[in-house]
């Protein structure tokens, strides 16, 4: 029940972020023109405009529910053989756990990243996530979520990796307290930085599946 409430809160935060992104994108497209939302416009126009926006958001959510947007189908996820490359022992287990919860730190980023520095940071993010969730004993666990958020805010190329890692953490997680912590990080991440437009529907699909 606690996990459901947390995921519902996260859906609310996602919807808020969708509205914010829509306004930002509309403003960018209409740069130099009149604002999209004008307080001087008559009430009927405002109400109609808001209703249209609500319909558009609902259509967006309905689209994201399509099976093709199941998060494990995201195109930038590494091939299992690539993910397990360099593993000397237990390669089969590494492949099997790529997209589901594991208690050990990943040795390589789950998504394809452009350089070794980002890949190394991705493994640190996973370590932070496990530490915050109590799956791994680490000093000052409460600060680890902030470290994840800072890395995502400072390194846009890591944002999708962070979301993929959180979804991995929440998949087949046997520890309720760990799962709750994962949802907390998800909600914080959604409030801190949006996913790429490529990942957006996959992320929505995952979150909506938890509350539908």
Tab-separated table of C-alpha atoms in Angstrom:
chain	number	residue	atom	x	y	z
A	1	UNK	CA	0.000	0.000	0.000
A	2	UNK	CA	2.839	2.391	0.831
A	3	UNK	CA	4.498	1.665	-2.518
A	4	UNK	CA	1.213	2.354	-4.338
A	5	UNK	CA	0.745	5.671	-2.533
A	6	UNK	CA	4.320	6.667	-3.323
A	7	UNK	CA	3.952	5.757	-6.998
A	8	UNK	CA	0.661	7.688	-7.165
A	9	UNK	CA	2.431	10.715	-5.714
A	10	UNK	CA	5.070	10.255	-8.391
A	11	UNK	CA	2.416	10.176	-11.126
A	12	UNK	CA	1.100	13.478	-9.792
A	13	UNK	CA	4.595	14.936	-9.955
A	14	UNK	CA	5.052	13.586	-13.498
A	15	UNK	CA	1.809	15.224	-14.611
A	16	UNK	CA	2.946	18.504	-13.088
A	17	UNK	CA	6.230	18.235	-14.935
A	18	UNK	CA	4.409	17.482	-18.202
A	19	UNK	CA	2.418	20.693	-17.824
A	20	UNK	CA	5.585	22.636	-17.065
A	21	UNK	CA	7.432	21.154	-20.043
A	22	UNK	CA	4.498	21.903	-22.330
A	23	UNK	CA	4.582	25.548	-21.283
A	24	UNK	CA	8.358	25.754	-21.689
A	25	UNK	CA	8.310	24.122	-25.124
A	26	UNK	CA	5.402	26.286	-26.285
A	27	UNK	CA	7.237	29.390	-25.112
A	28	UNK	CA	10.389	28.314	-26.951
A	29	UNK	CA	8.470	27.752	-30.199
A	30	UNK	CA	6.639	31.038	-29.877
A	31	UNK	CA	9.646	33.089	-28.783
A	32	UNK	CA	8.949	36.747	-29.426
A	33	UNK	CA	5.222	36.226	-29.796
A	34	UNK	CA	2.464	36.798	-27.271
A	35	UNK	CA	2.610	34.440	-24.237
A	36	UNK	CA	0.716	31.203	-24.582
A	37	UNK	CA	-1.244	31.948	-21.400
A	38	UNK	CA	-2.472	35.555	-21.199
A	39	UNK	CA	-4.257	36.689	-18.049
A	40	UNK	CA	-5.980	39.471	-20.021
A	41	UNK	CA	-7.849	37.028	-22.245
A	42	UNK	CA	-11.539	36.472	-21.493
A	43	UNK	CA	-12.579	33.666	-19.151
A	44	UNK	CA	-14.289	31.552	-21.832
A	45	UNK	CA	-11.088	31.413	-23.872
A	46	UNK	CA	-9.026	30.493	-20.815
A	47	UNK	CA	-11.410	27.704	-19.857
A	48	UNK	CA	-11.471	26.306	-23.368
A	49	UNK	CA	-7.700	26.510	-23.606
A	50	UNK	CA	-7.312	24.697	-20.294
A	51	UNK	CA	-9.758	21.977	-21.350
A	52	UNK	CA	-7.813	21.472	-24.560
A	53	UNK	CA	-4.586	21.225	-22.557
A	54	UNK	CA	-6.166	18.617	-20.277
A	55	UNK	CA	-7.284	16.575	-23.281
A	56	UNK	CA	-3.808	16.783	-24.778
A	57	UNK	CA	-2.214	15.606	-21.528
A	58	UNK	CA	-4.647	12.699	-21.266
A	59	UNK	CA	-3.884	11.694	-24.850
A	60	UNK	CA	-0.187	11.803	-23.986
A	61	UNK	CA	-0.702	9.501	-21.007
A	62	UNK	CA	-2.892	7.132	-23.031
A	63	UNK	CA	-0.231	6.960	-25.737
A	64	UNK	CA	2.450	6.134	-23.161
A	65	UNK	CA	0.440	3.133	-21.948
A	66	UNK	CA	1.072	1.311	-25.248
A	67	UNK	CA	3.083	-1.926	-24.852
A	68	UNK	CA	5.714	-0.664	-27.283
A	69	UNK	CA	6.805	1.798	-24.591
A	70	UNK	CA	7.637	-0.861	-22.013
A	71	UNK	CA	10.839	0.523	-20.486
A	72	UNK	CA	12.955	-2.543	-21.264
A	73	UNK	CA	12.442	-1.796	-24.985
A	74	UNK	CA	14.157	1.603	-24.810
A	75	UNK	CA	16.550	1.735	-27.752
A	76	UNK	CA	19.581	3.103	-25.893
A	77	UNK	CA	19.831	0.205	-23.441
A	78	UNK	CA	22.968	-1.849	-23.978
A	79	UNK	CA	22.748	-5.238	-25.575
A	80	UNK	CA	23.067	-7.909	-22.819
A	81	UNK	CA	26.298	-9.214	-24.347
A	82	UNK	CA	27.768	-5.712	-24.291
A	83	UNK	CA	26.582	-5.187	-20.710
A	84	UNK	CA	28.287	-8.390	-19.573
A	85	UNK	CA	31.418	-7.894	-21.674
A	86	UNK	CA	34.560	-8.161	-19.566
A	87	UNK	CA	32.884	-10.278	-16.892
A	88	UNK	CA	34.996	-13.338	-16.167
A	89	UNK	CA	32.602	-15.258	-13.939
A	90	UNK	CA	28.830	-15.312	-13.710
A	91	UNK	CA	28.240	-13.713	-17.094
A	92	UNK	CA	24.840	-15.399	-17.416
A	93	UNK	CA	23.709	-13.904	-14.098
A	94	UNK	CA	24.980	-10.445	-15.090
A	95	UNK	CA	22.870	-10.578	-18.249
A	96	UNK	CA	19.814	-11.836	-16.371
A	97	UNK	CA	20.031	-9.035	-13.801
A	98	UNK	CA	20.689	-6.199	-16.229
A	99	UNK	CA	17.124	-4.911	-16.094
A	100	UNK	CA	16.003	-5.991	-12.645
A	101	UNK	CA	16.958	-5.269	-9.047
A	102	UNK	CA	20.295	-6.518	-7.810
A	103	UNK	CA	22.119	-6.074	-4.527
A	104	UNK	CA	25.536	-5.614	-6.107
A	105	UNK	CA	26.824	-2.548	-7.942
A	106	UNK	CA	26.736	-2.702	-11.734
A	107	UNK	CA	30.124	-2.777	-13.463
A	108	UNK	CA	28.992	-0.819	-16.502
A	109	UNK	CA	26.286	1.687	-17.396
A	110	UNK	CA	22.974	0.163	-18.472
A	111	UNK	CA	22.603	2.596	-21.348
A	112	UNK	CA	25.128	3.369	-24.045
A	113	UNK	CA	27.198	6.382	-22.927
A	114	UNK	CA	29.761	8.342	-24.903
A	115	UNK	CA	32.851	8.111	-22.723
A	116	UNK	CA	34.471	6.179	-19.885
A	117	UNK	CA	34.042	9.032	-17.414
A	118	UNK	CA	30.273	8.920	-17.772
A	119	UNK	CA	30.273	5.127	-17.514
A	120	UNK	CA	32.232	5.338	-14.259
A	121	UNK	CA	29.835	7.963	-12.922
A	122	UNK	CA	26.927	5.692	-13.817
A	123	UNK	CA	28.337	2.913	-11.629
A	124	UNK	CA	28.727	5.409	-8.782
A	125	UNK	CA	25.097	6.443	-9.205
A	126	UNK	CA	24.001	2.834	-8.853
A	127	UNK	CA	26.125	2.493	-5.728
A	128	UNK	CA	24.461	5.618	-4.310
A	129	UNK	CA	21.027	4.228	-5.141
A	130	UNK	CA	21.746	0.941	-3.359
A	131	UNK	CA	23.162	2.833	-0.392
A	132	UNK	CA	20.171	5.160	-0.114
A	133	UNK	CA	17.794	2.196	-0.356
A	134	UNK	CA	19.626	0.271	2.370
A	135	UNK	CA	20.722	-2.541	0.054
A	136	UNK	CA	24.344	-1.603	0.583
A	137	UNK	CA	25.920	-0.338	3.804
A	138	UNK	CA	27.310	3.166	3.233
A	139	UNK	CA	28.069	6.204	5.350
A	140	UNK	CA	25.503	9.028	5.440
A	141	UNK	CA	22.873	7.254	3.293
A	142	UNK	CA	20.506	10.225	3.464
A	143	UNK	CA	22.955	12.296	1.391
A	144	UNK	CA	23.248	9.739	-1.408
A	145	UNK	CA	20.004	10.715	-3.137
A	146	UNK	CA	21.256	14.299	-3.313
A	147	UNK	CA	24.447	13.048	-4.938
A	148	UNK	CA	22.375	11.299	-7.611
A	149	UNK	CA	20.354	14.456	-8.261
A	150	UNK	CA	23.477	16.588	-8.501
A	151	UNK	CA	25.075	14.223	-11.007
A	152	UNK	CA	21.944	14.298	-13.148
A	153	UNK	CA	21.631	18.080	-12.975
A	154	UNK	CA	25.289	18.637	-13.831
A	155	UNK	CA	25.532	15.922	-16.506
A	156	UNK	CA	22.508	15.879	-18.845
A	157	UNK	CA	23.927	12.855	-20.669
A	158	UNK	CA	23.387	10.830	-17.472
A	159	UNK	CA	19.723	11.703	-16.971
A	160	UNK	CA	18.265	8.785	-18.928
A	161	UNK	CA	20.770	6.422	-17.297
A	162	UNK	CA	19.522	7.556	-13.887
A	163	UNK	CA	15.895	6.908	-14.784
A	164	UNK	CA	16.735	3.511	-16.272
A	165	UNK	CA	18.638	2.595	-13.109
A	166	UNK	CA	15.686	3.573	-10.939
A	167	UNK	CA	13.309	1.469	-13.044
A	168	UNK	CA	15.756	-1.430	-12.806
A	169	UNK	CA	15.869	-0.974	-9.028
A	170	UNK	CA	12.068	-1.107	-8.813
A	171	UNK	CA	11.744	-4.208	-10.983
A	172	UNK	CA	11.388	-7.475	-9.021
A	173	UNK	CA	12.730	-5.797	-5.891
A	174	UNK	CA	12.136	-8.231	-2.994
A	175	UNK	CA	12.598	-5.614	-0.260
A	176	UNK	CA	9.608	-3.293	0.338
A	177	UNK	CA	11.732	-0.699	2.139
A	178	UNK	CA	14.200	-0.680	-0.755
A	179	UNK	CA	11.370	-0.292	-3.236
A	180	UNK	CA	9.926	2.641	-1.286
A	181	UNK	CA	13.322	4.334	-1.316
A	182	UNK	CA	13.515	3.778	-5.067
A	183	UNK	CA	10.174	5.507	-5.572
A	184	UNK	CA	11.373	8.376	-3.412
A	185	UNK	CA	14.389	8.828	-5.677
A	186	UNK	CA	12.115	8.596	-8.725
A	187	UNK	CA	9.909	11.403	-7.428
A	188	UNK	CA	12.917	13.540	-6.574
A	189	UNK	CA	14.431	12.967	-10.008
A	190	UNK	CA	11.210	13.886	-11.806
A	191	UNK	CA	11.150	17.123	-9.840
A	192	UNK	CA	14.821	17.842	-10.568
A	193	UNK	CA	15.233	17.075	-14.274
A	194	UNK	CA	13.018	15.702	-17.059
A	195	UNK	CA	13.910	12.605	-19.075
A	196	UNK	CA	14.888	13.018	-22.705
A	197	UNK	CA	12.034	13.231	-25.184
A	198	UNK	CA	13.122	9.756	-26.372
A	199	UNK	CA	12.709	8.215	-22.909
A	200	UNK	CA	9.673	10.186	-21.773
A	201	UNK	CA	6.974	7.735	-22.929
A	202	UNK	CA	8.904	4.750	-21.564
A	203	UNK	CA	9.155	6.404	-18.158
A	204	UNK	CA	5.472	7.323	-18.166
A	205	UNK	CA	4.589	3.769	-19.155
A	206	UNK	CA	6.532	2.382	-16.195
A	207	UNK	CA	5.021	4.757	-13.646
A	208	UNK	CA	1.459	4.446	-14.934
A	209	UNK	CA	1.704	0.643	-14.892
A	210	UNK	CA	2.230	0.863	-11.126
A	211	UNK	CA	-1.048	2.691	-10.483
A	212	UNK	CA	-3.392	1.497	-13.256
